[in-house]
Short mmCIF file of C-alpha atoms in Angstrom, two decimals:
data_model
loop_
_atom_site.label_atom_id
_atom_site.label_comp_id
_atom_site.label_asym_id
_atom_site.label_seq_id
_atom_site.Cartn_x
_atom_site.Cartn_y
_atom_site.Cartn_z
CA UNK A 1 80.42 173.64 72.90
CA UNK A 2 81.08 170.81 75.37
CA UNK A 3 81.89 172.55 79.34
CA UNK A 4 83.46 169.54 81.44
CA UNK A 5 81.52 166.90 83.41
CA UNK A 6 78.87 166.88 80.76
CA UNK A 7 76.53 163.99 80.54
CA UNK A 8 74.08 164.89 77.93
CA UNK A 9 74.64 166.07 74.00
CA UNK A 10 75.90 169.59 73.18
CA UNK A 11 72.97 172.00 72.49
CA UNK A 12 70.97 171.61 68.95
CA UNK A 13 72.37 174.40 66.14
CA UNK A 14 70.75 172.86 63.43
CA UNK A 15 67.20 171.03 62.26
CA UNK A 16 68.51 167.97 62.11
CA UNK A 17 70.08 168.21 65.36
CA UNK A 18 67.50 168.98 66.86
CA UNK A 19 65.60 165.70 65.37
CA UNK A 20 68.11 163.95 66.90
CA UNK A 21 68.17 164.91 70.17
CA UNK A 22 64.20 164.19 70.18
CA UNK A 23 65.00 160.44 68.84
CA UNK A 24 67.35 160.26 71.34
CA UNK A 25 64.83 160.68 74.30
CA UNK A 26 61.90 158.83 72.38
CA UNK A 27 64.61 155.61 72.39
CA UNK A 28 65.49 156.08 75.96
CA UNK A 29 62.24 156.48 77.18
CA UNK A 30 61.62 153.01 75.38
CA UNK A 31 64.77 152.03 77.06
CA UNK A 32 64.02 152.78 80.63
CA UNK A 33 60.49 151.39 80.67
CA UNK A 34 61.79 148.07 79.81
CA UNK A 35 64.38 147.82 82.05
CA UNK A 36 62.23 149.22 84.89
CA UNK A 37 59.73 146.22 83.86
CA UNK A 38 62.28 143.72 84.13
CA UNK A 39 63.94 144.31 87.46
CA UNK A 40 60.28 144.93 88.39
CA UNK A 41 59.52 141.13 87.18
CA UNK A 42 63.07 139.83 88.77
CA UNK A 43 62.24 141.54 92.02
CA UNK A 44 58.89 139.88 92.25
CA UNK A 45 60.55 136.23 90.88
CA UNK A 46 62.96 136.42 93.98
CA UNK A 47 60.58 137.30 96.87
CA UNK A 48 57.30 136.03 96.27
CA UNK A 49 56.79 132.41 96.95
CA UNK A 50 53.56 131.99 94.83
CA UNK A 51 53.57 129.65 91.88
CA UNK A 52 50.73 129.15 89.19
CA UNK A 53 50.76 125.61 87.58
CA UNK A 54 50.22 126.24 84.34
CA UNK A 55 52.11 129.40 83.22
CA UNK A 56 54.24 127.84 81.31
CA UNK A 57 51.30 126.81 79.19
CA UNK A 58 49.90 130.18 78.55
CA UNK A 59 49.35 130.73 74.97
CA UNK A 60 48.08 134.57 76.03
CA UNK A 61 51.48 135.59 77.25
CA UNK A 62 53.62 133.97 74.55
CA UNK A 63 51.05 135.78 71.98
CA UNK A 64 52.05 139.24 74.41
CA UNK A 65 55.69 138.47 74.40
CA UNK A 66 56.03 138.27 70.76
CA UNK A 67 54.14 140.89 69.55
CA UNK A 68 54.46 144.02 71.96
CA UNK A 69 58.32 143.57 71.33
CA UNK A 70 57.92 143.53 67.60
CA UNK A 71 55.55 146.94 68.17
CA UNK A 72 58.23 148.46 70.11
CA UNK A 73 60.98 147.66 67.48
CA UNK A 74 58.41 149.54 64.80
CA UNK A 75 58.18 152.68 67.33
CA UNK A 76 61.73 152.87 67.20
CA UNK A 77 62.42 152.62 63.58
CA UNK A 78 60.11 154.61 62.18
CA UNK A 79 61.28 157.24 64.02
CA UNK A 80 64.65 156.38 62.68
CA UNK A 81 63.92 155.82 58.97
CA UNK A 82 62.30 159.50 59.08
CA UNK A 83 65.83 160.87 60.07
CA UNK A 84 67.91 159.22 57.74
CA UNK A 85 66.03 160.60 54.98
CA UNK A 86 66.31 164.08 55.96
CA UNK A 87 69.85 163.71 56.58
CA UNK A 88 69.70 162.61 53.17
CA UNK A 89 67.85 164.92 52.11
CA UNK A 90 69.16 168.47 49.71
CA UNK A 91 67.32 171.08 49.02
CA UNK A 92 68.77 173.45 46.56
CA UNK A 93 71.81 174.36 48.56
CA UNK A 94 72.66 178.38 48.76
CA UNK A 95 76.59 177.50 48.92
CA UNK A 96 79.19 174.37 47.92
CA UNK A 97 82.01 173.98 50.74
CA UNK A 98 84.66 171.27 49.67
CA UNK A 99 86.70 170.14 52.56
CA UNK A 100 89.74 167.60 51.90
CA UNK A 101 91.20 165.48 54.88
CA UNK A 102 95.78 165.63 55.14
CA UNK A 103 97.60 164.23 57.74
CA UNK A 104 97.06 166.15 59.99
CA UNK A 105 94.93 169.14 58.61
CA UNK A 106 91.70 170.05 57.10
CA UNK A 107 91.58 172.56 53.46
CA UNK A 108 88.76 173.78 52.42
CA UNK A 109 87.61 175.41 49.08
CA UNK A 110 84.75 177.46 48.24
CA UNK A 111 83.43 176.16 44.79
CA UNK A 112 81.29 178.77 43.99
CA UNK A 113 83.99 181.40 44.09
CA UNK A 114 86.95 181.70 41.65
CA UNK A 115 90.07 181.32 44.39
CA UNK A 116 88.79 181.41 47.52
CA UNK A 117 90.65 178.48 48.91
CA UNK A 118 92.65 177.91 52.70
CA UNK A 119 94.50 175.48 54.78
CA UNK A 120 93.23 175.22 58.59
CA UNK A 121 95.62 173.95 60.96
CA UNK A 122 95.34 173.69 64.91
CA UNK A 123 97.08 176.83 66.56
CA UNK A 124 99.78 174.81 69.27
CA UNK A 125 99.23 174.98 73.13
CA UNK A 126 102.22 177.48 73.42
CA UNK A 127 101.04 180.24 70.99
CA UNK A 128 97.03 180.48 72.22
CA UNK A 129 95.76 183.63 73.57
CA UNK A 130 93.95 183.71 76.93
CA UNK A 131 90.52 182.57 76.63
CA UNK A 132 91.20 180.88 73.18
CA UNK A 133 90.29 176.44 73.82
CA UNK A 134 93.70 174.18 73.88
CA UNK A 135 93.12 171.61 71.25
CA UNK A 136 90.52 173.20 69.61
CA UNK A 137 91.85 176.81 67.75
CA UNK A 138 92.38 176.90 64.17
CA UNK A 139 94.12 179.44 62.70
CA UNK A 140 91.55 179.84 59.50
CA UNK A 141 88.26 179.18 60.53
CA UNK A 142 85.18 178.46 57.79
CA UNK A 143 83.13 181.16 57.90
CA UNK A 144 80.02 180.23 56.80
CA UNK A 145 76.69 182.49 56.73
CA UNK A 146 73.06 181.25 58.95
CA UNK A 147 69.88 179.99 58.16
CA UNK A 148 71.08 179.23 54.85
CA UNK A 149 71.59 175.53 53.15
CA UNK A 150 74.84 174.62 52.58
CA UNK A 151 76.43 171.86 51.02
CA UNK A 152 79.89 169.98 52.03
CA UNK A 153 81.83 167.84 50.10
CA UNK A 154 84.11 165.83 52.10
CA UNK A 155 87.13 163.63 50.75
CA UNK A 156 90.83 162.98 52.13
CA UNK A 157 94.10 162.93 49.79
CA UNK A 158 96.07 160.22 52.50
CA UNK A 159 94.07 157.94 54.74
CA UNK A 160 90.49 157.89 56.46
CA UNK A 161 89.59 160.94 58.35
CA UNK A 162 85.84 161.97 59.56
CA UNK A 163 84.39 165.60 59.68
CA UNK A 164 82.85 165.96 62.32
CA UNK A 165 80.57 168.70 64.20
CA UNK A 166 78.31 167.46 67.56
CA UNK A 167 76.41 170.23 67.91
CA UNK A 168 75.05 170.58 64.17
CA UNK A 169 74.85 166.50 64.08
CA UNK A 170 77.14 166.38 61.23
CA UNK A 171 79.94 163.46 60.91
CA UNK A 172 80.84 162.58 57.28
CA UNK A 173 83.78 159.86 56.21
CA UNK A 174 86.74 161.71 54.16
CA UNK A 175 87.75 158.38 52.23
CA UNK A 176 90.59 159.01 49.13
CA UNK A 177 89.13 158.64 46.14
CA UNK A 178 85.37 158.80 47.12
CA UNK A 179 83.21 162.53 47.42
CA UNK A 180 80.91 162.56 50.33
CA UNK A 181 78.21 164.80 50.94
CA UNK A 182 76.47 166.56 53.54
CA UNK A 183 73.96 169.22 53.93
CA UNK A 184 74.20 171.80 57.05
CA UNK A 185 72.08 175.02 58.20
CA UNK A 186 72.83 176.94 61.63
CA UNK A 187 69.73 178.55 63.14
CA UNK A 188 71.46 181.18 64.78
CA UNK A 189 75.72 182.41 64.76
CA UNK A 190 78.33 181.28 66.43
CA UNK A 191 81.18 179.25 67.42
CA UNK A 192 81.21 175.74 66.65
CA UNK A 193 83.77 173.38 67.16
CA UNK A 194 84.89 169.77 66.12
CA UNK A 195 87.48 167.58 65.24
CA UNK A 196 88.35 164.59 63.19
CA UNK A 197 86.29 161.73 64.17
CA UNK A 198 88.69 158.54 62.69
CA UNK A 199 91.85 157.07 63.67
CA UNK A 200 94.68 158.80 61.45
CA UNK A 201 97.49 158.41 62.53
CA UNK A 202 99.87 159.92 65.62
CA UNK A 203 98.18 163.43 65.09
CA UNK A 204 94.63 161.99 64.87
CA UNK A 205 94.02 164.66 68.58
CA UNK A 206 95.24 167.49 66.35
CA UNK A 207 92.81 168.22 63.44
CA UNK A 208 90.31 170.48 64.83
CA UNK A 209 87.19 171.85 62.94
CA UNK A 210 86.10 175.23 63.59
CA UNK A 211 83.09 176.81 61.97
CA UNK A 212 81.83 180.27 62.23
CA UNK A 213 78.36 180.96 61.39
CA UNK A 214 77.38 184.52 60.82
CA UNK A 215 74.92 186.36 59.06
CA UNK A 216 74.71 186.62 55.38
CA UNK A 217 76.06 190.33 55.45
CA UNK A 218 79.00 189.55 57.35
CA UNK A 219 80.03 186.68 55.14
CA UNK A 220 79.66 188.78 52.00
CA UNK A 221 81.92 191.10 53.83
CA UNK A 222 83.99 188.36 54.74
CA UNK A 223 84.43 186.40 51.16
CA UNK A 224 85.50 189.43 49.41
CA UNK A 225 88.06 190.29 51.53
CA UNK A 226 89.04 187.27 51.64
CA UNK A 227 89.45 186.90 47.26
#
């Protein structure tokens, strides 16, 4: 969960997350060494006043300038390529989740039980109780069990919405007509929260996402009262 005047990404639930967050600094580091070279060479343009005549006829530095850059753009993508295909990536999942997009509200359906089926809509400002996040409170949450794969299929039934979680790195396109997948696995329970992620109209601020991960015991507890 986001806490205000936050610069940095939420904390890592999942694997992937977790790869991402790594990427992230990799990149940056990248990012900040090159800049820091550069104002280093500007500073040094502007205040020295020494000149060599035939710099501009250095075959050694053009050969330098082309390739390191071209070794730098490999040290980023590799990196990069490696991510996408474990995002890609499914492994057998434990449990199918099928979440459709309305305007302005998520349902979700668990495939792999007979009726076990709910709408989630954001609980308004004037009926939260204390403690409970404005904006963000559903009044059916997906309870989903821990340390287990699970599989989402995402879709809309009106106009483009995105499902979206920060925290487990998760942010899938509901488009009508097409099925989207994802894979997701919490490492430990808890409270996670999201919310569409594409324009959708005048509610677009109002479609939260709120997923509770618990352990497998609890969800078994939790699914059959539930049918």
């Amino acid at each position: 969960m986001a806490y205000p005047m936050q610069l940095g990404f939420q904390d890592a639930t999942s694997p992937i997350m977790e790869e991402l967050l790594h990427f992230h600094d990799h990149t940056l580091m990248i990012v900040f060494l090159i800049s820091s070279l550069v104002l280093y060479v500007i500073s040094l343009m502007l205040t020295t006043k020494l000149t060599h005549t035939s710099t501009m006829d250095a075959q050694e530095v053009e050969t330098i300038w082309t390739i390191l850059p071209a070794i730098i753009l490999i040290l980023i993508a590799l990196p990069s390529l490696r991510i996408l295909y474990m995002m890609d990536e499914i492994n057998n999942p434990s449990l199918t989740v099928k979440t459709m997009g309305h305007q302005w509200y998520w349902s979700y359906e668990y495939t792999d039980y007979e009726d076990l089926s709910f709408d989630s809509y954001m609980i308004p400002t004037s009926e939260l109780k204390p403690g409970e996040l404005r904006l963000l409170e559903v009044d059916n949450r997906v309870v989903l069990p821990m340390e287990m794969t699970i599989r989402m299929l995402v879709s809309s039934e009106d106009v483009l919405h995105s499902w979206a979680v920060p925290s487990l790195g998760l942010k899938t396109d509901a488009i009508p007509g097409r099925l989207n997948q994802t894979t997701l696995m919490s490492t430990r329970p808890g409270l996670y929260y999201g919310q569409c992620s594409e324009i959708c109209g005048s509610n677009h601020s109002f479609m939260p996402i709120v997923l509770e991960l618990v352990p497998l015991n609890y969800f078994e507890k939790w699914s059959a009262s539930m049918l």
